[in-house]
Amino acid sequence: DQQVKQNSPSLSVQEGRISILNCDYTNSMFDYFLWYKKYPAEGPTFLISISSIKDKNEDGRFTVFLNKSAKHLSLHIVPSQPGDSAVYFCAAILIQGAQKLVFGQGTRLTINP
Amino acid sequence: DAGITQSPRHKVTETGTPVTLRCHQTENHRYMYWYRQDPGHGLRLIHYSYGVKDTDKGEVSDGYSVSRSKTEDFLLTLESATSSQTSVYFCAISDLGDRPGGYEKLFFGSGTQLSVL
């Protein structure tokens, strides 16, 4: 049972345009949502997060939007740069009890010059 | 960068042999995790530890065991490797257990590519 889903395995965007990565979840009890970025042969690195009590969080070129009624979050990157080419994982966490992150399948983003 | 070292970085082994992967941290973090990454599945939790000698199972723990005798080391053992355990294994750490009511993001190692032939 996949609690966090990223339905797009890959996305290709032109440099300078907006990249939008999507994520859906099934458990309405999740408290925080996070995005991780992964380059080949490296471990994932934390990118940005959002609390379930908010609907938007912005950090430079990266903005995460949360729609709780739709159980949907998205990551916007604007403008997209070649260095943004990576695999992006969304993840969710329950604060109560053992705080284990649940990850989506990942989306491979390619930024074309 | 968080001080996390995974060893080995690459390993090829045969079906039926035992394999141990090591994760070493220099951050003195309480929580340590083992994940595996597979195409179409993302990152899945195998086992985690919330202190020395305190471990628990994740969602894909069958065929794996772990041990943590020191804060800095977390070992993952494949008791009898199978081809389905060919994967990239990531260790992660966090100190979220020391912040009641809060959360902490995970810091990941660089991974171990394991091939079981």
PDB file of C-alpha atoms in Angstrom:
ATOM      1  CA  ASP A   1       0.000   0.000   0.000  1.00  0.00           C
ATOM      2  CA  GLN A   2       1.765   3.103  -1.298  1.00  0.00           C
ATOM      3  CA  GLN A   3       0.899   5.927   1.091  1.00  0.00           C
ATOM      4  CA  VAL A   4       2.879   8.518  -0.865  1.00  0.00           C
ATOM      5  CA  LYS A   5       2.748   8.469  -4.660  1.00  0.00           C
ATOM      6  CA  GLN A   6       4.574  10.305  -7.376  1.00  0.00           C
ATOM      7  CA  ASN A   7       2.798   9.300 -10.548  1.00  0.00           C
ATOM      8  CA  SER A   8       5.219  10.893 -13.003  1.00  0.00           C
ATOM      9  CA  PRO A   9       8.457   8.896 -13.268  1.00  0.00           C
ATOM     10  CA  SER A  10      10.073  11.623 -15.357  1.00  0.00           C
ATOM     11  CA  LEU A  11       9.686  15.252 -16.365  1.00  0.00           C
ATOM     12  CA  SER A  12      11.554  17.301 -18.958  1.00  0.00           C
ATOM     13  CA  VAL A  13      11.585  21.106 -18.757  1.00  0.00           C
ATOM     14  CA  GLN A  14      13.366  23.811 -20.686  1.00  0.00           C
ATOM     15  CA  GLU A  15      15.912  25.903 -18.816  1.00  0.00           C
ATOM     16  CA  GLY A  16      14.381  29.087 -17.429  1.00  0.00           C
ATOM     17  CA  ARG A  17      10.844  27.705 -17.358  1.00  0.00           C
ATOM     18  CA  ILE A  18       8.901  26.451 -14.346  1.00  0.00           C
ATOM     19  CA  SER A  19       9.197  22.843 -13.182  1.00  0.00           C
ATOM     20  CA  ILE A  20       6.239  21.412 -11.293  1.00  0.00           C
ATOM     21  CA  LEU A  21       6.608  18.081  -9.519  1.00  0.00           C
ATOM     22  CA  ASN A  22       3.545  16.465  -8.010  1.00  0.00           C
ATOM     23  CA  CYS A  23       2.905  14.129  -5.108  1.00  0.00           C
ATOM     24  CA  ASP A  24      -0.254  12.548  -3.694  1.00  0.00           C
ATOM     25  CA  TYR A  25      -0.750  10.910  -0.321  1.00  0.00           C
ATOM     26  CA  THR A  26      -3.446   8.809   1.291  1.00  0.00           C
ATOM     27  CA  ASN A  27      -2.943   9.282   5.043  1.00  0.00           C
ATOM     28  CA  SER A  28      -4.610  12.484   6.252  1.00  0.00           C
ATOM     29  CA  MET A  29      -2.714  12.227   9.564  1.00  0.00           C
ATOM     30  CA  PHE A  30       0.686  13.126   8.119  1.00  0.00           C
ATOM     31  CA  ASP A  31       2.155  16.149   9.946  1.00  0.00           C
ATOM     32  CA  TYR A  32       5.002  17.229   7.691  1.00  0.00           C
ATOM     33  CA  PHE A  33       5.900  16.821   4.069  1.00  0.00           C
ATOM     34  CA  LEU A  34       9.412  17.022   2.703  1.00  0.00           C
ATOM     35  CA  TRP A  35      11.144  17.078  -0.656  1.00  0.00           C
ATOM     36  CA  TYR A  36      14.529  15.475  -1.192  1.00  0.00           C
ATOM     37  CA  LYS A  37      16.792  15.823  -4.196  1.00  0.00           C
ATOM     38  CA  LYS A  38      19.134  13.090  -5.381  1.00  0.00           C
ATOM     39  CA  TYR A  39      22.022  13.224  -7.820  1.00  0.00           C
ATOM     40  CA  PRO A  40      23.496  10.023  -9.301  1.00  0.00           C
ATOM     41  CA  ALA A  41      25.902   8.152  -6.991  1.00  0.00           C
ATOM     42  CA  GLU A  42      24.976  10.397  -4.061  1.00  0.00           C
ATOM     43  CA  GLY A  43      22.546  10.125  -1.190  1.00  0.00           C
ATOM     44  CA  PRO A  44      19.334  12.174  -1.126  1.00  0.00           C
ATOM     45  CA  THR A  45      19.619  15.659   0.344  1.00  0.00           C
ATOM     46  CA  PHE A  46      16.892  17.658   2.020  1.00  0.00           C
ATOM     47  CA  LEU A  47      15.419  20.420  -0.118  1.00  0.00           C
ATOM     48  CA  ILE A  48      12.326  21.946   1.476  1.00  0.00           C
ATOM     49  CA  SER A  49       9.494  21.015   3.819  1.00  0.00           C
ATOM     50  CA  ILE A  50       6.007  22.129   4.773  1.00  0.00           C
ATOM     51  CA  SER A  51       3.890  21.633   7.867  1.00  0.00           C
ATOM     52  CA  SER A  52       0.391  20.253   7.480  1.00  0.00           C
ATOM     53  CA  ILE A  53      -0.992  23.467   8.999  1.00  0.00           C
ATOM     54  CA  LYS A  54       0.363  25.551   6.141  1.00  0.00           C
ATOM     55  CA  ASP A  55      -0.456  25.660   2.456  1.00  0.00           C
ATOM     56  CA  LYS A  56       2.728  27.181   1.086  1.00  0.00           C
ATOM     57  CA  ASN A  57       6.416  27.384   1.911  1.00  0.00           C
ATOM     58  CA  GLU A  58       8.978  29.212  -0.173  1.00  0.00           C
ATOM     59  CA  ASP A  59      12.759  29.046  -0.219  1.00  0.00           C
ATOM     60  CA  GLY A  60      14.417  30.927  -3.031  1.00  0.00           C
ATOM     61  CA  ARG A  61      13.540  29.309  -6.335  1.00  0.00           C
ATOM     62  CA  PHE A  62      11.696  26.475  -4.614  1.00  0.00           C
ATOM     63  CA  THR A  63       8.093  26.624  -3.411  1.00  0.00           C
ATOM     64  CA  VAL A  64       6.048  23.785  -2.001  1.00  0.00           C
ATOM     65  CA  PHE A  65       2.260  23.923  -2.068  1.00  0.00           C
ATOM     66  CA  LEU A  66      -0.001  21.731   0.048  1.00  0.00           C
ATOM     67  CA  ASN A  67      -3.673  21.056  -0.714  1.00  0.00           C
ATOM     68  CA  LYS A  68      -4.927  19.042   2.246  1.00  0.00           C
ATOM     69  CA  SER A  69      -8.447  18.545   0.935  1.00  0.00           C
ATOM     70  CA  ALA A  70      -7.030  16.936  -2.194  1.00  0.00           C
ATOM     71  CA  LYS A  71      -4.175  15.215  -0.312  1.00  0.00           C
ATOM     72  CA  HIS A  72      -1.805  16.676  -2.851  1.00  0.00           C
ATOM     73  CA  LEU A  73       1.446  18.586  -2.721  1.00  0.00           C
ATOM     74  CA  SER A  74       3.595  20.056  -5.418  1.00  0.00           C
ATOM     75  CA  LEU A  75       7.090  21.452  -5.750  1.00  0.00           C
ATOM     76  CA  HIS A  76       7.610  24.434  -8.028  1.00  0.00           C
ATOM     77  CA  ILE A  77      11.059  25.366  -9.263  1.00  0.00           C
ATOM     78  CA  VAL A  78      11.335  28.674 -11.032  1.00  0.00           C
ATOM     79  CA  PRO A  79      13.374  29.439 -12.981  1.00  0.00           C
ATOM     80  CA  SER A  80      14.654  25.938 -13.691  1.00  0.00           C
ATOM     81  CA  GLN A  81      18.407  25.548 -14.063  1.00  0.00           C
ATOM     82  CA  PRO A  82      20.534  22.709 -15.501  1.00  0.00           C
ATOM     83  CA  GLY A  83      21.813  21.916 -11.989  1.00  0.00           C
ATOM     84  CA  ASP A  84      18.255  21.104 -10.969  1.00  0.00           C
ATOM     85  CA  SER A  85      18.399  17.923 -13.072  1.00  0.00           C
ATOM     86  CA  ALA A  86      18.058  15.168 -10.480  1.00  0.00           C
ATOM     87  CA  VAL A  87      15.598  12.712  -8.994  1.00  0.00           C
ATOM     88  CA  TYR A  88      13.144  14.327  -6.589  1.00  0.00           C
ATOM     89  CA  PHE A  89      11.462  12.372  -3.802  1.00  0.00           C
ATOM     90  CA  CYS A  90       8.538  13.604  -1.779  1.00  0.00           C
ATOM     91  CA  ALA A  91       8.149  12.207   1.720  1.00  0.00           C
ATOM     92  CA  ALA A  92       5.689  12.430   4.582  1.00  0.00           C
ATOM     93  CA  ILE A  93       6.047  11.963   8.301  1.00  0.00           C
ATOM     94  CA  LEU A  94       3.820  11.331  11.311  1.00  0.00           C
ATOM     95  CA  ILE A  95       5.061  13.133  14.428  1.00  0.00           C
ATOM     96  CA  GLN A  96       3.343  10.793  16.903  1.00  0.00           C
ATOM     97  CA  GLY A  97       5.105   7.548  17.692  1.00  0.00           C
ATOM     98  CA  ALA A  98       8.118   6.428  15.718  1.00  0.00           C
ATOM     99  CA  GLN A  99       8.871   9.213  13.283  1.00  0.00           C
ATOM    100  CA  LYS A 100       9.465   7.291  10.092  1.00  0.00           C
ATOM    101  CA  LEU A 101       9.561   9.013   6.754  1.00  0.00           C
ATOM    102  CA  VAL A 102       7.454   7.490   3.980  1.00  0.00           C
ATOM    103  CA  PHE A 103       8.820   8.220   0.513  1.00  0.00           C
ATOM    104  CA  GLY A 104       7.270   8.402  -2.912  1.00  0.00           C
ATOM    105  CA  GLN A 105       8.737   6.610  -5.915  1.00  0.00           C
ATOM    106  CA  GLY A 106      10.629   9.631  -7.183  1.00  0.00           C
ATOM    107  CA  THR A 107      10.456  11.811 -10.318  1.00  0.00           C
ATOM    108  CA  ARG A 108      13.473  12.271 -12.582  1.00  0.00           C
ATOM    109  CA  LEU A 109      13.664  15.918 -13.626  1.00  0.00           C
ATOM    110  CA  THR A 110      15.710  16.843 -16.683  1.00  0.00           C
ATOM    111  CA  ILE A 111      16.367  20.491 -17.472  1.00  0.00           C
ATOM    112  CA  ASN A 112      17.170  21.046 -21.132  1.00  0.00           C
ATOM    113  CA  PRO A 113      19.368  23.980 -22.214  1.00  0.00           C
TER     114      PRO A 113
ATOM    115  CA  ASP B   1      27.690  17.681   5.285  1.00  0.00           C
ATOM    116  CA  ALA B   2      26.678  15.231   7.948  1.00  0.00           C
ATOM    117  CA  GLY B   3      29.450  12.805   8.831  1.00  0.00           C
ATOM    118  CA  ILE B   4      28.059   9.536   7.491  1.00  0.00           C
ATOM    119  CA  THR B   5      30.240   6.882   5.916  1.00  0.00           C
ATOM    120  CA  GLN B   6      28.904   3.745   4.285  1.00  0.00           C
ATOM    121  CA  SER B   7      31.108   0.790   3.465  1.00  0.00           C
ATOM    122  CA  PRO B   8      31.618  -0.808   1.096  1.00  0.00           C
ATOM    123  CA  ARG B   9      30.477   1.525  -1.690  1.00  0.00           C
ATOM    124  CA  HIS B  10      30.097  -1.360  -4.118  1.00  0.00           C
ATOM    125  CA  LYS B  11      29.775  -5.088  -3.580  1.00  0.00           C
ATOM    126  CA  VAL B  12      29.099  -8.083  -5.791  1.00  0.00           C
ATOM    127  CA  THR B  13      28.205 -11.328  -4.098  1.00  0.00           C
ATOM    128  CA  GLU B  14      26.634 -14.672  -4.834  1.00  0.00           C
ATOM    129  CA  THR B  15      23.208 -15.945  -3.906  1.00  0.00           C
ATOM    130  CA  GLY B  16      23.158 -17.611  -0.511  1.00  0.00           C
ATOM    131  CA  THR B  17      26.144 -15.817   0.969  1.00  0.00           C
ATOM    132  CA  PRO B  18      25.899 -13.538   4.016  1.00  0.00           C
ATOM    133  CA  VAL B  19      26.633  -9.856   3.490  1.00  0.00           C
ATOM    134  CA  THR B  20      27.163  -7.068   6.020  1.00  0.00           C
ATOM    135  CA  LEU B  21      26.948  -3.382   5.205  1.00  0.00           C
ATOM    136  CA  ARG B  22      28.295  -0.823   7.619  1.00  0.00           C
ATOM    137  CA  CYS B  23      27.171   2.692   8.436  1.00  0.00           C
ATOM    138  CA  HIS B  24      29.363   4.929  10.567  1.00  0.00           C
ATOM    139  CA  GLN B  25      28.398   8.389  11.822  1.00  0.00           C
ATOM    140  CA  THR B  26      30.380  11.085  13.591  1.00  0.00           C
ATOM    141  CA  GLU B  27      27.362  13.246  14.552  1.00  0.00           C
ATOM    142  CA  ASN B  28      26.357  11.373  17.713  1.00  0.00           C
ATOM    143  CA  HIS B  29      22.770  11.250  16.431  1.00  0.00           C
ATOM    144  CA  ARG B  30      20.374   8.954  18.192  1.00  0.00           C
ATOM    145  CA  TYR B  31      18.387   7.670  15.219  1.00  0.00           C
ATOM    146  CA  MET B  32      19.854   5.628  12.372  1.00  0.00           C
ATOM    147  CA  TYR B  33      18.044   4.062   9.436  1.00  0.00           C
ATOM    148  CA  TRP B  34      18.639   1.660   6.567  1.00  0.00           C
ATOM    149  CA  TYR B  35      16.736   2.233   3.337  1.00  0.00           C
ATOM    150  CA  ARG B  36      16.856   0.518  -0.032  1.00  0.00           C
ATOM    151  CA  GLN B  37      16.199   2.290  -3.294  1.00  0.00           C
ATOM    152  CA  ASP B  38      14.668   0.443  -6.236  1.00  0.00           C
ATOM    153  CA  PRO B  39      13.183   1.719  -9.502  1.00  0.00           C
ATOM    154  CA  GLY B  40       9.449   2.262  -9.170  1.00  0.00           C
ATOM    155  CA  HIS B  41       9.555   1.950  -5.387  1.00  0.00           C
ATOM    156  CA  GLY B  42      11.514   4.956  -4.229  1.00  0.00           C
ATOM    157  CA  LEU B  43      13.132   4.627  -0.820  1.00  0.00           C
ATOM    158  CA  ARG B  44      11.804   1.915   1.471  1.00  0.00           C
ATOM    159  CA  LEU B  45      12.690   1.539   5.137  1.00  0.00           C
ATOM    160  CA  ILE B  46      14.331  -1.766   6.095  1.00  0.00           C
ATOM    161  CA  HIS B  47      15.202  -1.289   9.757  1.00  0.00           C
ATOM    162  CA  TYR B  48      15.882   1.595  12.064  1.00  0.00           C
ATOM    163  CA  SER B  49      17.488   2.192  15.444  1.00  0.00           C
ATOM    164  CA  TYR B  50      16.528   4.650  18.152  1.00  0.00           C
ATOM    165  CA  GLY B  51      19.516   3.972  20.387  1.00  0.00           C
ATOM    166  CA  VAL B  52      22.242   1.488  21.205  1.00  0.00           C
ATOM    167  CA  LYS B  53      20.787  -2.026  21.066  1.00  0.00           C
ATOM    168  CA  ASP B  54      17.332  -0.548  20.278  1.00  0.00           C
ATOM    169  CA  THR B  55      16.130  -1.448  16.801  1.00  0.00           C
ATOM    170  CA  ASP B  56      12.842  -1.997  15.037  1.00  0.00           C
ATOM    171  CA  LYS B  57      11.581  -3.242  11.691  1.00  0.00           C
ATOM    172  CA  GLY B  58      10.601  -1.153   8.725  1.00  0.00           C
ATOM    173  CA  GLU B  59       8.322  -2.042   5.838  1.00  0.00           C
ATOM    174  CA  VAL B  60      10.726  -4.413   4.004  1.00  0.00           C
ATOM    175  CA  SER B  61      12.629  -6.121   6.810  1.00  0.00           C
ATOM    176  CA  ASP B  62      12.330  -9.772   5.704  1.00  0.00           C
ATOM    177  CA  GLY B  63      15.753 -11.290   5.012  1.00  0.00           C
ATOM    178  CA  TYR B  64      17.599  -8.512   6.847  1.00  0.00           C
ATOM    179  CA  SER B  65      18.896  -8.075  10.361  1.00  0.00           C
ATOM    180  CA  VAL B  66      20.614  -5.142  12.049  1.00  0.00           C
ATOM    181  CA  SER B  67      22.804  -4.470  15.044  1.00  0.00           C
ATOM    182  CA  ARG B  68      23.853  -1.343  16.860  1.00  0.00           C
ATOM    183  CA  SER B  69      26.407  -1.915  19.627  1.00  0.00           C
ATOM    184  CA  LYS B  70      27.724   1.655  19.550  1.00  0.00           C
ATOM    185  CA  THR B  71      26.059   4.998  18.868  1.00  0.00           C
ATOM    186  CA  GLU B  72      28.212   5.563  15.811  1.00  0.00           C
ATOM    187  CA  ASP B  73      27.802   2.227  14.025  1.00  0.00           C
ATOM    188  CA  PHE B  74      24.739   0.587  12.490  1.00  0.00           C
ATOM    189  CA  LEU B  75      25.224  -2.700  10.646  1.00  0.00           C
ATOM    190  CA  LEU B  76      22.856  -4.239   8.112  1.00  0.00           C
ATOM    191  CA  THR B  77      23.202  -7.976   7.478  1.00  0.00           C
ATOM    192  CA  LEU B  78      21.694  -9.973   4.663  1.00  0.00           C
ATOM    193  CA  GLU B  79      21.709 -13.417   6.223  1.00  0.00           C
ATOM    194  CA  SER B  80      21.512 -15.305   2.913  1.00  0.00           C
ATOM    195  CA  ALA B  81      21.578 -12.933  -0.034  1.00  0.00           C
ATOM    196  CA  THR B  82      19.035 -13.338  -2.822  1.00  0.00           C
ATOM    197  CA  SER B  83      18.848 -11.706  -6.248  1.00  0.00           C
ATOM    198  CA  SER B  84      15.816  -9.687  -5.075  1.00  0.00           C
ATOM    199  CA  GLN B  85      18.139  -7.925  -2.637  1.00  0.00           C
ATOM    200  CA  THR B  86      20.146  -6.397  -5.460  1.00  0.00           C
ATOM    201  CA  SER B  87      19.639  -2.727  -4.749  1.00  0.00           C
ATOM    202  CA  VAL B  88      21.197   0.524  -3.605  1.00  0.00           C
ATOM    203  CA  TYR B  89      21.273   0.722   0.176  1.00  0.00           C
ATOM    204  CA  PHE B  90      21.280   4.036   2.006  1.00  0.00           C
ATOM    205  CA  CYS B  91      22.003   4.724   5.628  1.00  0.00           C
ATOM    206  CA  ALA B  92      20.455   7.823   7.207  1.00  0.00           C
ATOM    207  CA  ILE B  93      20.702   9.558  10.566  1.00  0.00           C
ATOM    208  CA  SER B  94      18.701  12.114  12.503  1.00  0.00           C
ATOM    209  CA  ASP B  95      18.384  13.500  16.022  1.00  0.00           C
ATOM    210  CA  LEU B  96      14.613  13.826  15.873  1.00  0.00           C
ATOM    211  CA  GLY B  97      14.202  11.641  18.932  1.00  0.00           C
ATOM    212  CA  ASP B  98      15.667  14.409  21.061  1.00  0.00           C
ATOM    213  CA  ARG B  99      13.142  17.041  20.007  1.00  0.00           C
ATOM    214  CA  PRO B 100       9.721  16.118  21.418  1.00  0.00           C
ATOM    215  CA  GLY B 101       6.914  17.431  19.263  1.00  0.00           C
ATOM    216  CA  GLY B 102       9.238  18.397  16.473  1.00  0.00           C
ATOM    217  CA  TYR B 103      10.806  16.621  13.608  1.00  0.00           C
ATOM    218  CA  GLU B 104      14.186  16.522  11.998  1.00  0.00           C
ATOM    219  CA  LYS B 105      15.128  15.892   8.447  1.00  0.00           C
ATOM    220  CA  LEU B 106      17.216  12.842   7.651  1.00  0.00           C
ATOM    221  CA  PHE B 107      20.821  13.034   6.498  1.00  0.00           C
ATOM    222  CA  PHE B 108      21.810  10.297   4.080  1.00  0.00           C
ATOM    223  CA  GLY B 109      25.064   8.556   3.303  1.00  0.00           C
ATOM    224  CA  SER B 110      26.292   8.091  -0.256  1.00  0.00           C
ATOM    225  CA  GLY B 111      24.911   4.591  -0.611  1.00  0.00           C
ATOM    226  CA  THR B 112      26.130   1.041  -1.224  1.00  0.00           C
ATOM    227  CA  GLN B 113      25.445  -0.580  -4.584  1.00  0.00           C
ATOM    228  CA  LEU B 114      24.900  -4.295  -3.914  1.00  0.00           C
ATOM    229  CA  SER B 115      24.622  -6.848  -6.695  1.00  0.00           C
ATOM    230  CA  VAL B 116      23.601 -10.427  -5.864  1.00  0.00           C
ATOM    231  CA  LEU B 117      24.335 -12.821  -8.715  1.00  0.00           C
TER     232      LEU B 117
END
